[in-house]
Every structure is written in structure tokens, then in C-alpha cells.
Coordinates of C-alpha atoms and ligand atoms in Angstrom, one line a residue:
X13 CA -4.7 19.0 -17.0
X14 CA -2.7 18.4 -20.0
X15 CA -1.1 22.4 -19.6
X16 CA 0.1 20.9 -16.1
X17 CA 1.7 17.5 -16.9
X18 CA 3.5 19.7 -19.9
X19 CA 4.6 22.0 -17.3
X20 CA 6.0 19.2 -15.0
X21 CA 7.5 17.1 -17.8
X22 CA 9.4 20.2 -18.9
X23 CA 10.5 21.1 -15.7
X24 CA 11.7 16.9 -15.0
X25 CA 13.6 17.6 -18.3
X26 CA 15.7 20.7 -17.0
X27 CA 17.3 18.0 -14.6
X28 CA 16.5 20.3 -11.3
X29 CA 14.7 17.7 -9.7
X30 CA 17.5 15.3 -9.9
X31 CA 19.8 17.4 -7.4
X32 CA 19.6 15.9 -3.9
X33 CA 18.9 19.6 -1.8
X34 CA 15.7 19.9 -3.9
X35 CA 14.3 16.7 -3.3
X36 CA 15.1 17.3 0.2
X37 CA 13.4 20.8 0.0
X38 CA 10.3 19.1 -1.0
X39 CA 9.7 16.8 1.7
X40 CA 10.6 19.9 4.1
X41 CA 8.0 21.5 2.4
X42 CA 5.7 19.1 2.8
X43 CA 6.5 17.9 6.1
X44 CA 6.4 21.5 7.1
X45 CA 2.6 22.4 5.5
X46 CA 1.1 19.2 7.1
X47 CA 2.5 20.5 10.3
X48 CA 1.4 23.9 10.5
X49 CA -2.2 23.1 9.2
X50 CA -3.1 20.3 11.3
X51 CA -6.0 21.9 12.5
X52 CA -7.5 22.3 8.8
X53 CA -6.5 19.0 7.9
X54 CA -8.0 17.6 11.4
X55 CA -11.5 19.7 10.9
X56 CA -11.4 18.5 6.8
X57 CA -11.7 15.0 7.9
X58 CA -14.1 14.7 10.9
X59 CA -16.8 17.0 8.4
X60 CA -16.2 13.7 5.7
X61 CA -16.7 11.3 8.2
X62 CA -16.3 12.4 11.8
X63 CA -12.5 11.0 11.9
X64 CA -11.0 11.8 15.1
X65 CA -8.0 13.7 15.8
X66 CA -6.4 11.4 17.8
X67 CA -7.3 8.4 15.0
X68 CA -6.1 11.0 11.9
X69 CA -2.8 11.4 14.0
X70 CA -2.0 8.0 14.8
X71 CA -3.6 6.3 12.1
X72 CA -2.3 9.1 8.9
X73 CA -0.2 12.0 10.1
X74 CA 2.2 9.9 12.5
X75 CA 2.8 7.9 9.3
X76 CA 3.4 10.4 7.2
X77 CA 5.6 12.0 9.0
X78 CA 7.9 8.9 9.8
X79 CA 8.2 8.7 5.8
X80 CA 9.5 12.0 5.3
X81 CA 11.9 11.4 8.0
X82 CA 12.7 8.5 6.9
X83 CA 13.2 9.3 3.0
X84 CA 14.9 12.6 4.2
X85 CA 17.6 10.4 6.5
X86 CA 18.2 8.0 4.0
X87 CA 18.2 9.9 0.7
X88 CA 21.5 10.0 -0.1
X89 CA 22.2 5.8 0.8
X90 CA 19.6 5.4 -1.8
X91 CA 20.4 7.6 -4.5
X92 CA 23.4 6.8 -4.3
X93 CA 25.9 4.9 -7.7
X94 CA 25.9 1.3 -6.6
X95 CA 29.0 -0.8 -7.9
X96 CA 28.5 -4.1 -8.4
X97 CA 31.3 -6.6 -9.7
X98 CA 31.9 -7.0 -13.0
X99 CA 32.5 -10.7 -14.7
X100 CA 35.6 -11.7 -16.2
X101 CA 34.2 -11.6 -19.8
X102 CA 34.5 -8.1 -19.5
X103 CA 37.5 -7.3 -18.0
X104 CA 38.6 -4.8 -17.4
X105 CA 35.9 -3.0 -16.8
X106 CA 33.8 -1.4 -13.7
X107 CA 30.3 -1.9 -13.1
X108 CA 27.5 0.2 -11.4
X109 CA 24.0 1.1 -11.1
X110 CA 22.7 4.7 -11.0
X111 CA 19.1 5.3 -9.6
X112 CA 17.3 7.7 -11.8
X113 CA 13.7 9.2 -11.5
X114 CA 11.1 8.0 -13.8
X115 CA 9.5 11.1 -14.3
X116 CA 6.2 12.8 -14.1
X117 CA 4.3 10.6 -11.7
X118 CA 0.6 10.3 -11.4
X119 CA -0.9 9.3 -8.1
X120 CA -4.4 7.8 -7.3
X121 CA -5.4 7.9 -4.0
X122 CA -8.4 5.8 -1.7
X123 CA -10.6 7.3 0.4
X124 CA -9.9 5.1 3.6
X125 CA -7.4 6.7 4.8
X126 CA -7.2 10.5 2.4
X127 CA -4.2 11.6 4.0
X128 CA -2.0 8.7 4.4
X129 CA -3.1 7.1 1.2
X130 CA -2.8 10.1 -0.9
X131 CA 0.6 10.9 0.4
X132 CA 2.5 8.3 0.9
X133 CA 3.0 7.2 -2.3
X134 CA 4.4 11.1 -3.2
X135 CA 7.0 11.2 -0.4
X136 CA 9.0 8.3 -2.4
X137 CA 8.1 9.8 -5.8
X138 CA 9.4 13.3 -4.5
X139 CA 12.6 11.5 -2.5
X140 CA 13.6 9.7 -6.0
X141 CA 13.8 13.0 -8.2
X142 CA 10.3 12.8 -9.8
X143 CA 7.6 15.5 -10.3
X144 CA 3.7 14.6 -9.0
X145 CA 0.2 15.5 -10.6
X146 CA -1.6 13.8 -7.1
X147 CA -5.2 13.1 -7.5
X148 CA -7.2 12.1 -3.9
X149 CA -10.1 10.4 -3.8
X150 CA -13.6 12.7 -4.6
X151 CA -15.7 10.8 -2.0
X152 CA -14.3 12.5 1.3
X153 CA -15.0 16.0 0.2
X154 CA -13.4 17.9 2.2
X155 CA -9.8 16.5 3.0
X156 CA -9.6 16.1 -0.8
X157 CA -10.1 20.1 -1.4
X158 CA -7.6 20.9 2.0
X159 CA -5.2 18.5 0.5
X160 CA -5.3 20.3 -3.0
X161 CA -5.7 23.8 -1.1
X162 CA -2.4 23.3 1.0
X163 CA 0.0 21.5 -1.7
X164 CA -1.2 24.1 -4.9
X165 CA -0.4 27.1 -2.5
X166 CA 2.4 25.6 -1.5
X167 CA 3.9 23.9 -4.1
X168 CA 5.6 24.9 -7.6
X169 CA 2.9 23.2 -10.0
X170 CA 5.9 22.1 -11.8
X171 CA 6.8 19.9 -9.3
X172 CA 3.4 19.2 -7.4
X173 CA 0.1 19.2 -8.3
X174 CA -3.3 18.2 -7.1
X175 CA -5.9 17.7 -9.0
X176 CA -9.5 16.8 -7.9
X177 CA -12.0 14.8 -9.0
X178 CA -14.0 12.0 -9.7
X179 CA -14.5 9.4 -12.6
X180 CA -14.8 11.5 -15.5
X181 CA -11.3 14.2 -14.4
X182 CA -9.3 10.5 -13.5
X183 CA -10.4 8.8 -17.1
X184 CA -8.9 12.2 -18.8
X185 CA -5.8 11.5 -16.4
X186 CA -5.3 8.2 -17.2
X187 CA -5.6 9.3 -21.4
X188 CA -2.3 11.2 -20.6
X189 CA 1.2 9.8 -21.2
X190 CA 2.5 9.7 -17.9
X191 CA 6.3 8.0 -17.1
X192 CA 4.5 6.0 -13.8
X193 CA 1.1 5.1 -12.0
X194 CA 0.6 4.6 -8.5
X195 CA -2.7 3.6 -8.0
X196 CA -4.9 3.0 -4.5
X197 CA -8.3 1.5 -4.7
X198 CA -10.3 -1.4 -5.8
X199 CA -9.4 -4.1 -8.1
X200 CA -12.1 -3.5 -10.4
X201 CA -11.0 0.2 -10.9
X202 CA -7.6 -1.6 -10.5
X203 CA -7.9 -3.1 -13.9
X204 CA -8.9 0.5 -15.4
X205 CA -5.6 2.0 -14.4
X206 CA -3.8 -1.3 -16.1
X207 CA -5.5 -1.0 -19.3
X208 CA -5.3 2.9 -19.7
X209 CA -1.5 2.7 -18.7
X210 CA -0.7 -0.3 -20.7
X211 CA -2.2 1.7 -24.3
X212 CA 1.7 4.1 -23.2
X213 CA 3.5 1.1 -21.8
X214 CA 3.7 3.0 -18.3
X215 CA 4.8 1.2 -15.3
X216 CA 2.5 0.7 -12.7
X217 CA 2.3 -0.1 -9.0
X218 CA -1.3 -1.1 -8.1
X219 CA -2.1 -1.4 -4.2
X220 CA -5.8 -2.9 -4.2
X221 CA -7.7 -5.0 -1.6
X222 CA -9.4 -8.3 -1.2
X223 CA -10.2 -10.6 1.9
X224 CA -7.4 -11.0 4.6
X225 CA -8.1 -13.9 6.6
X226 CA -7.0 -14.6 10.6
X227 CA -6.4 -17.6 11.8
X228 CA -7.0 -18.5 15.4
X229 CA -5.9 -21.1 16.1
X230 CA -5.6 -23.9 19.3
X231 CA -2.6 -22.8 20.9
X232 CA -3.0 -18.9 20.6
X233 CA -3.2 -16.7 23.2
X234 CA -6.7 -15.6 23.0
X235 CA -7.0 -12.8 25.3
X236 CA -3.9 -11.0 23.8
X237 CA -5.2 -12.1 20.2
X238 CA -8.6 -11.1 20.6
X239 CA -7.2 -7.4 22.1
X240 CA -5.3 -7.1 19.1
X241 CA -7.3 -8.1 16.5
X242 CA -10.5 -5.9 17.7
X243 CA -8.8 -2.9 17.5
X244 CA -7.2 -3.6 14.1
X245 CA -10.7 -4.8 12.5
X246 CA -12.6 -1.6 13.7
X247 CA -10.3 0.8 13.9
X248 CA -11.5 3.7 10.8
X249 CA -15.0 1.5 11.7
X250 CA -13.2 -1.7 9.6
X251 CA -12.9 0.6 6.2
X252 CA -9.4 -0.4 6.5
X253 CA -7.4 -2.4 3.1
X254 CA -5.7 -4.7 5.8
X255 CA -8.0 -4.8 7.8
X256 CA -8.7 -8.8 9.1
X257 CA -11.5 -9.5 7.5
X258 CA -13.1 -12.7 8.3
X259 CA -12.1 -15.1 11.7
X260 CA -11.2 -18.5 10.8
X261 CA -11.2 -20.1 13.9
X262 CA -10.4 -23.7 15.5
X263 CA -14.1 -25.4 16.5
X264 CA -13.0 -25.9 20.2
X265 CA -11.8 -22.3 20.6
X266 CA -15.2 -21.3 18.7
X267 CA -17.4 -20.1 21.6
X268 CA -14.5 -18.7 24.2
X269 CA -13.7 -16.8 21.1
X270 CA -17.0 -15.3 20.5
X271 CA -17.2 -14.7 24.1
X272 CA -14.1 -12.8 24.2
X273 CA -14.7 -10.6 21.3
X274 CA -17.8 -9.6 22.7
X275 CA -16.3 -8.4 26.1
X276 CA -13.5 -6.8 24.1
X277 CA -15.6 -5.2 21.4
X278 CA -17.3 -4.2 24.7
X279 CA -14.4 -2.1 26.8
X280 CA -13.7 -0.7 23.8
X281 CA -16.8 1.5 23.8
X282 CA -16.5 1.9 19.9
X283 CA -18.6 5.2 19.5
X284 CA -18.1 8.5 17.7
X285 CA -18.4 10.3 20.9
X286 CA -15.7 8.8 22.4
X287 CA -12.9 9.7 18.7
X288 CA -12.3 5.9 18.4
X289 CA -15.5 5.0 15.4
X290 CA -15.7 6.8 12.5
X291 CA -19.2 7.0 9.9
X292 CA -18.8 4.6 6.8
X293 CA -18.3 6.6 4.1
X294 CA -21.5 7.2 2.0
X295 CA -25.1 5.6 1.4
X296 CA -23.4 3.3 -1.2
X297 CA -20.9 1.5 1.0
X298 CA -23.6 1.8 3.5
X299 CA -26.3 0.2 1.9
X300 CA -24.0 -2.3 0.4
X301 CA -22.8 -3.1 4.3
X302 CA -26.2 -3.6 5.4
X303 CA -26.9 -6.1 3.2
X304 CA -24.1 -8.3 4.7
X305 CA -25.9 -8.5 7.8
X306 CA -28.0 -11.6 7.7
X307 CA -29.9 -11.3 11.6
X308 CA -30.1 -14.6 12.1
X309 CA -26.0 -14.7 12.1
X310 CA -25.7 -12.0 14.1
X311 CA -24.0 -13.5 17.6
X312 CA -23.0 -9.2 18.5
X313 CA -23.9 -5.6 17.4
X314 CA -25.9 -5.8 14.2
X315 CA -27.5 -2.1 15.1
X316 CA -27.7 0.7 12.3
X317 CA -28.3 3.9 11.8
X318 CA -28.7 5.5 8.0
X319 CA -29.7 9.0 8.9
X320 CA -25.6 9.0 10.6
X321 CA -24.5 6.1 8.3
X322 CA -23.2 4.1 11.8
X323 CA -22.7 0.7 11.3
X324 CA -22.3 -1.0 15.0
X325 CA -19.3 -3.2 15.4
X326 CA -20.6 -6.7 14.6
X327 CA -20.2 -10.3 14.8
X328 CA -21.5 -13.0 12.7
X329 CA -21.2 -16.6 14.3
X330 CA -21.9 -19.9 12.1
X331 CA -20.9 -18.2 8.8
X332 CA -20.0 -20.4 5.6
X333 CA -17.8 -19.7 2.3
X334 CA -20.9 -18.7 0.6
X335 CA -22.6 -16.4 2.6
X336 CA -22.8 -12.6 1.5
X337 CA -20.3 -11.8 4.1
X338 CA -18.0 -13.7 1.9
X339 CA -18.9 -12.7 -1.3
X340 CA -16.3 -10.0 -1.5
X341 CA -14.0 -7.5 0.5
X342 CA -16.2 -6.6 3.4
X343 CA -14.3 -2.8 4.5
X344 CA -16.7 -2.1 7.4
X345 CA -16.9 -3.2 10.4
X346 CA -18.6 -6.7 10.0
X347 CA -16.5 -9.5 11.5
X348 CA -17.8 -13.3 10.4
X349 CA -16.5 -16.0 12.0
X350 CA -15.9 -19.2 10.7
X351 CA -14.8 -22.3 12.5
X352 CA -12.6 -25.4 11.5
X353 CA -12.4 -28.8 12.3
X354 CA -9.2 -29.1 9.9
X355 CA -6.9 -26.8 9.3
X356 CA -5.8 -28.2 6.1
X357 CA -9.2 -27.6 4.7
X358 CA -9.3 -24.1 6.1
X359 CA -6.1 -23.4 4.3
X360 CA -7.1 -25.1 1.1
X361 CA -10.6 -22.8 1.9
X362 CA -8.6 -19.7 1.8
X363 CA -6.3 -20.6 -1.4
X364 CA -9.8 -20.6 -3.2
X365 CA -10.3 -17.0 -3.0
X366 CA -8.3 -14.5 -4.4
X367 CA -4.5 -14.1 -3.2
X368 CA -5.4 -11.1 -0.1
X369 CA -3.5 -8.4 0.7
X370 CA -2.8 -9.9 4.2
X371 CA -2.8 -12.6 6.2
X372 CA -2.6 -12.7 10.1
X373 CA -1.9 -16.0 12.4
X374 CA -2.5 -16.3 16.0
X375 CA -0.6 -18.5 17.3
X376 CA 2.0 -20.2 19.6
X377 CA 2.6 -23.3 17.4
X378 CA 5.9 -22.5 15.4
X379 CA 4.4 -25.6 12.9
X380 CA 1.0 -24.2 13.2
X381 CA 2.7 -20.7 11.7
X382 CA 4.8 -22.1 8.9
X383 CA 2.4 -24.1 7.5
X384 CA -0.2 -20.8 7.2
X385 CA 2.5 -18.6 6.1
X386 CA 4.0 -20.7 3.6
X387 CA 0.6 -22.2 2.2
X388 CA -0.9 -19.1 1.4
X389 CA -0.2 -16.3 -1.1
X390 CA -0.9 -12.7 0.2
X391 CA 0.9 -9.7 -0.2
X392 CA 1.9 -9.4 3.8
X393 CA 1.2 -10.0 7.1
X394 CA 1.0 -10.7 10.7
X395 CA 1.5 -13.2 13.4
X396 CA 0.1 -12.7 16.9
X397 CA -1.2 -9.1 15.6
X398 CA -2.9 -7.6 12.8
X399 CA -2.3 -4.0 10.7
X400 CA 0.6 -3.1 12.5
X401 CA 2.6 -4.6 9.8
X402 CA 1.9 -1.1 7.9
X403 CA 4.1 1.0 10.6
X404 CA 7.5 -0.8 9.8
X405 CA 9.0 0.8 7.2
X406 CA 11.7 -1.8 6.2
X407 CA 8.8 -4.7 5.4
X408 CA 7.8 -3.4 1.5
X409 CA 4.0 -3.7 1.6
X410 CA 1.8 -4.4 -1.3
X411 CA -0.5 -7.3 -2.6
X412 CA 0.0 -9.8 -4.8
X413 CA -2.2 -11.3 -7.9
X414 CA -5.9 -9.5 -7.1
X415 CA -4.3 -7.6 -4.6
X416 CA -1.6 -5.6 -5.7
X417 CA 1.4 -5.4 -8.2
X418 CA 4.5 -3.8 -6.5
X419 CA 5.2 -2.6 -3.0
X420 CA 6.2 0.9 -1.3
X421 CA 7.4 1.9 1.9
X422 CA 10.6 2.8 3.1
X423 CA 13.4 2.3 0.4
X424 CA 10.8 0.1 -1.4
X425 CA 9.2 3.1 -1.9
X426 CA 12.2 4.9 -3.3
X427 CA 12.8 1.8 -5.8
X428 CA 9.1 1.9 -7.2
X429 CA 9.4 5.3 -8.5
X430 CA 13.4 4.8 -9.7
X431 CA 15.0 2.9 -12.5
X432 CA 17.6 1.6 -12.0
X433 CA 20.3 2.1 -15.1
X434 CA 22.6 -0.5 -15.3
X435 CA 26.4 0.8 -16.6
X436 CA 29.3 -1.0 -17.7
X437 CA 32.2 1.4 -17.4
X438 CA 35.2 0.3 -19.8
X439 CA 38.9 2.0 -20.1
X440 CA 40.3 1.6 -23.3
X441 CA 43.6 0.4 -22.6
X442 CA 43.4 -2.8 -23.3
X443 CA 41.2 -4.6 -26.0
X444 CA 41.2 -8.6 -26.4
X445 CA 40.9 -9.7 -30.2
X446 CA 38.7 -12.5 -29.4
X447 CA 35.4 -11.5 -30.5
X448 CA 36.3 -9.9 -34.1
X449 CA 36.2 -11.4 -37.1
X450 CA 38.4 -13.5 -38.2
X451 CA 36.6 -16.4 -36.1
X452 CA 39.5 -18.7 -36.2
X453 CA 39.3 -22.2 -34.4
X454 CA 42.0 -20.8 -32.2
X455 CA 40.1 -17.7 -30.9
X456 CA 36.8 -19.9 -30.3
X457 CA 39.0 -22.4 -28.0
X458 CA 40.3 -19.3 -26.1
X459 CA 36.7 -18.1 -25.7
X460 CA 35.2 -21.9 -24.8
X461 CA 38.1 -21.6 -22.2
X462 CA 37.1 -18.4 -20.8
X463 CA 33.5 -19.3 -21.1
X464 CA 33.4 -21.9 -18.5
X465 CA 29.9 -23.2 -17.6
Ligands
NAD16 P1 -12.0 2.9 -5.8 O1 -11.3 1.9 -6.7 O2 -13.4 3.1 -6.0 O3 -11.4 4.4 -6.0 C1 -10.0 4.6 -6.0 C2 -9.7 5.8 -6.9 O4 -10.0 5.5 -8.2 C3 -10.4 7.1 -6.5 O5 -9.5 8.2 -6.6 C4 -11.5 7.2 -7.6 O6 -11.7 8.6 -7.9 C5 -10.8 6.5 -8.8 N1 -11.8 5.8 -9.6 C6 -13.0 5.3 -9.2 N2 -13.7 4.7 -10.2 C7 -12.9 5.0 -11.3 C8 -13.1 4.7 -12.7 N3 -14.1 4.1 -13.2 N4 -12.1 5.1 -13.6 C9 -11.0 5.8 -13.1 N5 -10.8 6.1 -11.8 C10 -11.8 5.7 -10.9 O7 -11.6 2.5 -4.4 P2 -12.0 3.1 -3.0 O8 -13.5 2.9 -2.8 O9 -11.5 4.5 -2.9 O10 -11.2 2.2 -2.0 C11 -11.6 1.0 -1.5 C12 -10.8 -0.1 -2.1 O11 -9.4 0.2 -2.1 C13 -10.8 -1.4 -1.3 O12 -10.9 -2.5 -2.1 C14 -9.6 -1.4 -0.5 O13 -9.1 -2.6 -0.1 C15 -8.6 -0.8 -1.4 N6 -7.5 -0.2 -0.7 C16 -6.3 -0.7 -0.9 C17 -5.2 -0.1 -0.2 C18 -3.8 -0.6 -0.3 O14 -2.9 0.1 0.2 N7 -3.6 -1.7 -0.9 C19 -5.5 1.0 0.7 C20 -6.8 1.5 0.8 C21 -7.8 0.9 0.1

């Protein structure tokens, strides 16, 4: 391990990574081995958890790819000297900024999504200049070892690296004296990755969870919403970071809403047989799930199956703050619903949980949608849809307090792994006295009068 981030920081040192064509080789390169081994990377995930190949393309690959296009197309705007104007204290003078890479980059991934997760994160870190010891998620087995098969044998280690493994190989990472983190996960493992990077004052970016609410309000459109908001809470079987997680719903939409989740749950014909459910991902997070389930809240689904860890998708009706749905993130596909009589109180509900990572409102009420989105802290969302949010590269994503510190994405994706080196650029023609000794009354009313606050 430590043989390899010597390796890479050596190689960051000999400036090759800095020159535009290589960064640019890179992403071909990777762009180029995800292409020509779909196959192995479609067959990798449906043995972890019977992912489909039409949800690994639209839900990873498709992703993926738009990043690489995108980084590749816009590369040189981005790295590119920014001048900014200078003040008059300083003349004359230019000023500028000049993006740099940070480094030698270690990346934590999630097992939710192994593909997109994993490499996301490196297609800005590569696009900035920066060299990337990548380490996927143990749990799904097998896209973690095609992932580390494909980049080793195609990669200079110098540049990018995988390296597998679980608690004990990430602890030994996180010992190492790396110039950023990017981390993916929990907030409890969140916290890990702070301390560990604070003990070498490394910058972090940590993209966590926590409980996105939707509000359904009055005036929404509820066959449109309810559409919408099904496919985004069990698509990848609800194991999804923004995935809505709990229905807060006005009282007198209450049972048309339960109604039409049910008949929409129901044309959707969730089912591994038909590549649009996937299996939750171990006995753990099964187990865990299962406990959510109180029978008496169950208003649809509620089924189970250990033996092929399915979870059916399910809806609790009359559920309160405190039930063990609402104890923490749910990540499976276990929808509660709760209704309001005041949406004040809902709000005020929500603000008593942990800032989420999203938020989604359905409604037609332009008040309605200002008050939720300016009430309550989350790191982004929705209105009238949910997830989708994740597909536009120009809206940065990330959380906020429990949820996240920092966003990526697009050219937010370029500035988390940049600094940005600030340069004032001076000729030497000229050079004003007023600052040198002596300090005579005369020079300090010179510099009052250029000082004007
Ligand atoms: P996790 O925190 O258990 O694991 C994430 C990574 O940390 C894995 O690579 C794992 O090997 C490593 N890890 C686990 N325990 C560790 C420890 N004690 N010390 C050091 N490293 C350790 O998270 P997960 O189960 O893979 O993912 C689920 C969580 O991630 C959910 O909370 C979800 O909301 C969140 N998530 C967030 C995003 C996002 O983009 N914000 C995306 C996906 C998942």
C-alpha cells in the first residue's frame, strides 16, 4: 500500500500529470475500458446483487460516461489561469488564479451504486491533474474485483490504483498521508475518515446519507407525483443515498395517496425477473430492514424472502416520528407515510432530524415550495420529481451538516480536487514610498486617502 502512494506521489512530483493531453489520456482510457468490458462489468454486478443491465446502464454507466464527456469537453475552461481584478492598493499590478492538483487522491467508495460511486469521484480527480489510489466498497464482491481487474491492467499504478478491501486494508489507508479524501458512505464511518484525515490536516469531501423527506402536498399533482416518486424510491430496491425516504403527506390527500401508490407500485411489476428490483445487499442490511416492518403499519407489500434477500416494495400507513422506520436512514425499499394537518409543524418535524441529503416537494403552490425549500437545510433537491437531481451536472451535489461536506459533479467536481493558488503579479517599474519607514504624518494621510472605507 504504502510502496504505491510512494509511487504515485513521486510520479505527481515529476509534474506529468499536470499537462492537459495526459489528463485527457486518462479519462480516454477510462472511458474506453468501461466501454469495451461492459459485459464483465454487467455480469460482476448482477452475481453481487442481481443488478440489471438495463438498471447498471442507466442508473451507473450512462453517468459515468456523461462525466468523462463532460470533464473531457470542458477541461481546458477549467484549468484554465483566471484573472481577476486587482484593487487599487496594489497598483500596478495583475491578478490571477491558477488551478493546481492537490495530489495523490484517495477515494472511498459505497456499495449502492459500485460503479458510479466508485468512479465518479476519480473522473474530476484524474481531469484536475491528480493521481488516484481508488478503494470500492468490499461488500459487492464482485464489481469490486472487475473494477480493480480492469483499472490495474489498464492503468500506470503511478497514476491509478485500486486497492480492495474491507475495514482493516481502509484503516491502514486512512494511516497514510494522503494530499485529499473523497469519501462515500455512512456518517458513522463518515466521522472515521474526518478523524484519520484530520491527524495530516488533509482536505476532505465527505458524501454521506441521512433521511430525505417528500412533501406532498394539497395542490400537487398526484398522479404525476406518485409516478415519479415510485420509481425514484425503489429503483436499486430503495438502497439509494437520495432516495425519498419517508412521505410527508397533507391529511386530506392521505388515502388518494395511499391508493395511488399502491396502483403505481403495482404497474410497475417491481421484480428481479422483470431487471427493474435488485436483492438488498447482505443478511445485515437485511435483517436490519426487516425489523422496520411493524405488520400492523403495513397498508402494501410487507412480503420477504431471506433465502434471496427480497424485500417487497412496501408501504407503511399511520407512521409517527418515533417509529423504527424513523429511527434512521431506511436504504431499502420501505416507504412510511406520514400525514399533516400543519405544514408548519411538518417542517418544524423535519428540522428536528438531521440536515438530509435531499429534499423533494410536490407541488403546484409556488408559496407552498418556497416555504419548504427555504425552511429546511439539505444538501439538494427536487420539486415535482425526486433523484433526478443527480443527472445534471451543473447543480454541485453533496450534503450538508450529517450529510455531507463538499459537493462534486461537473466543474464542482473539478474544484474539489483543485486548489486554487491565488497570484499577485507585480512589474517593477514603479514603487510608491508609502509603506516604508519613515512613517511620516504625511505618508499616513496619503494612505488614509487611498484607503477609503
Ligand atoms: P459504509 O460507511 O459502511 O462504507 C463505505 C466505505 O467505508 C466502504 O468502502 C467501506 O469499506 C468503508 N468502511 C466501512 N467501515 C469502515 C471503518 N470502520 N473504517 C474505515 N472504513 C470503513 O457505507 P455503505 O454501507 O457502503 O453505504 C451506505 C451509506 O452511504 C448510506 O448512509 C448512504 O446514504 C450513504 N451513501 C451516500 C452517498 C452520497 O453520494 N452522498 C452515496 C451512496 C451512499
Amino acid at each position: 500500500m504504502k510502496q504505491h502512494i510512494t509511487q504515485q506521489k513521486e510520479f505527481f512530483l515529476s509534474q506529468t500529470t499536470k499537462a492537459l493531453d495526459f489528463r485527457i489520456k486518462q479519462l480516454t482510457i477510462l472511458q474506453e475500458v468501461l466501454q469495451n468490458n461492459e459485459n464483465l462489468l454487467y455480469e460482476a454486478i448482477y452475481k453481487d446483487f442481481k443488478k440489471s443491465e438495463f438498471d447498471t446502464f442507466t442508473s451507473e454507466l450512462a453517468l459515468l460516461y456523461n462525466d468523462i464527456k463532460e470533464a473531457k469537453h470542458n477541461l481546458k475552461k477549467w484549468a484554465r489561469k483566471k484573472r481577476v481584478s486587482t484593487n487599487f492598493l496594489n497598483f500596478p499590478a495583475r491578478s490571477y488564479i491558477l488551478p493546481e492538483p492537490l495530489g495523490t487522491c484517495l477515494i472511498i467508495g459505497a456499495w449502492n451504486y459500485p460503479y458510479q460511486l466508485s468512479l465518479a469521484p476519480v473522473v474530476p480527480a484524474l481531469a484536475a491533474g491528480n493521481t488516484v489510489i481508488l478503494k470500492p466498497s468490499e461488500l459487492p464482491k464482485n464489481t469490486s474485483a472487475v473494477m480493480a481487474k480492469l483499472i490495474n491492467e489498464n492503468f500506470d499504478p503511478a497514476v491509478f490504483k485500486v486497492v480492495e478491501g474491507g475495514v482493516p486494508e481502509t484503516t491502514e489507508l486512512l494511516k497514510q498521508d494522503f494530499d485529499k479524501i473523497f469519501f462515500t458512505g455512512s456518517t458513522k464511518v463518515g466521522k472515521i475518515v474526518y478523524k484519520a484525515a484530520a491527524e495530516n490536516l488533509t482536505p476532505v469531501t465527505l458524501e454521506m446519507g441521512g433521511k430525505s423527506p417528500a412533501f406532498i402536498t394539497e395542490d400537487c399533482n398526484l398522479s404525476i407525483s406518485v409516478k415519479r416518486l415510485v420509481w425514484a424510491k425503489f429503483l436499486n430496491a430503495g438502497q439509494t443515498c437520495i432516495a425519498p425516504d419517508y412521505i410527508l403527506v397533507a391529511k386530506s390527500m392521505e388515502a388518494n395517496l395511499l391508493k395511488t401508490l399502491k396502483e403505481e407500485i403495482e404497474k410497475e411489476h417491481f421484480d428481479f425477473k422483470n431487471d427493474n428490483y435488485v436483492q438488498i445487499i447482505n443478511d445485515a442490511n437485511f435483517d436490519r430492514l426487516h425489523k422496520m416492518i411493524q405488520p400492523e403499519k403495513v397498508f402494501y407489500g410487507g412480503n420477504v424472502n431471506k433465502k434471496d434477500r427480497y424485500i417487497q416494495p412496501t408501504v407503511l400507513q399511520n407512521v409517527s416520528f418515533s417509529d423504527p422506520a424513523m429511527e434512521e436512514e431506511i436504504f431499502g425499499p420501505i416507504l412510511p407515510v406520514i400525514p399533516y394537518t400543519d405544514l408548519d409543524k411538518a417542517i418544524s418535524d423535519v428540522k428536528k432530524l438531521p440536515k438530509p441529503l435531499s429534499c423533494y416537494v410536490f407541488t403546484s403552490n409556488k408559496k407552498v415550495k418556497q416555504k419548504i425549500l427555504h425552511n429546511i437545510s439539505f444538501g439538494g433537491g427536487a420539486v415535482n420529481d425526486a433523484v433526478m437531481h443527480i443527472s445534471n451536472p451543473n447543480l454541485p451535489f453533496g450534503g450538508v451538516g450529517q450529510s455531507g461536506i463538499g459537493n462534486y459533479h461537473g466543474k464542482a467536481g473539478f474544484d474539489c480536487f483543485t486548489h486554487y493558488k491565488s497570484i499577485l503579479d507585480k512589474p517593477t517599474w514603479l514603487e510608491l514610498p508609502l509603506k516604508y519607514y519613515p512613517h511620516t504624518p504625511k505618508r499616513l494621510k496619503w494612505i488614509k486617502r487611498f484607503l477609503r472605507f
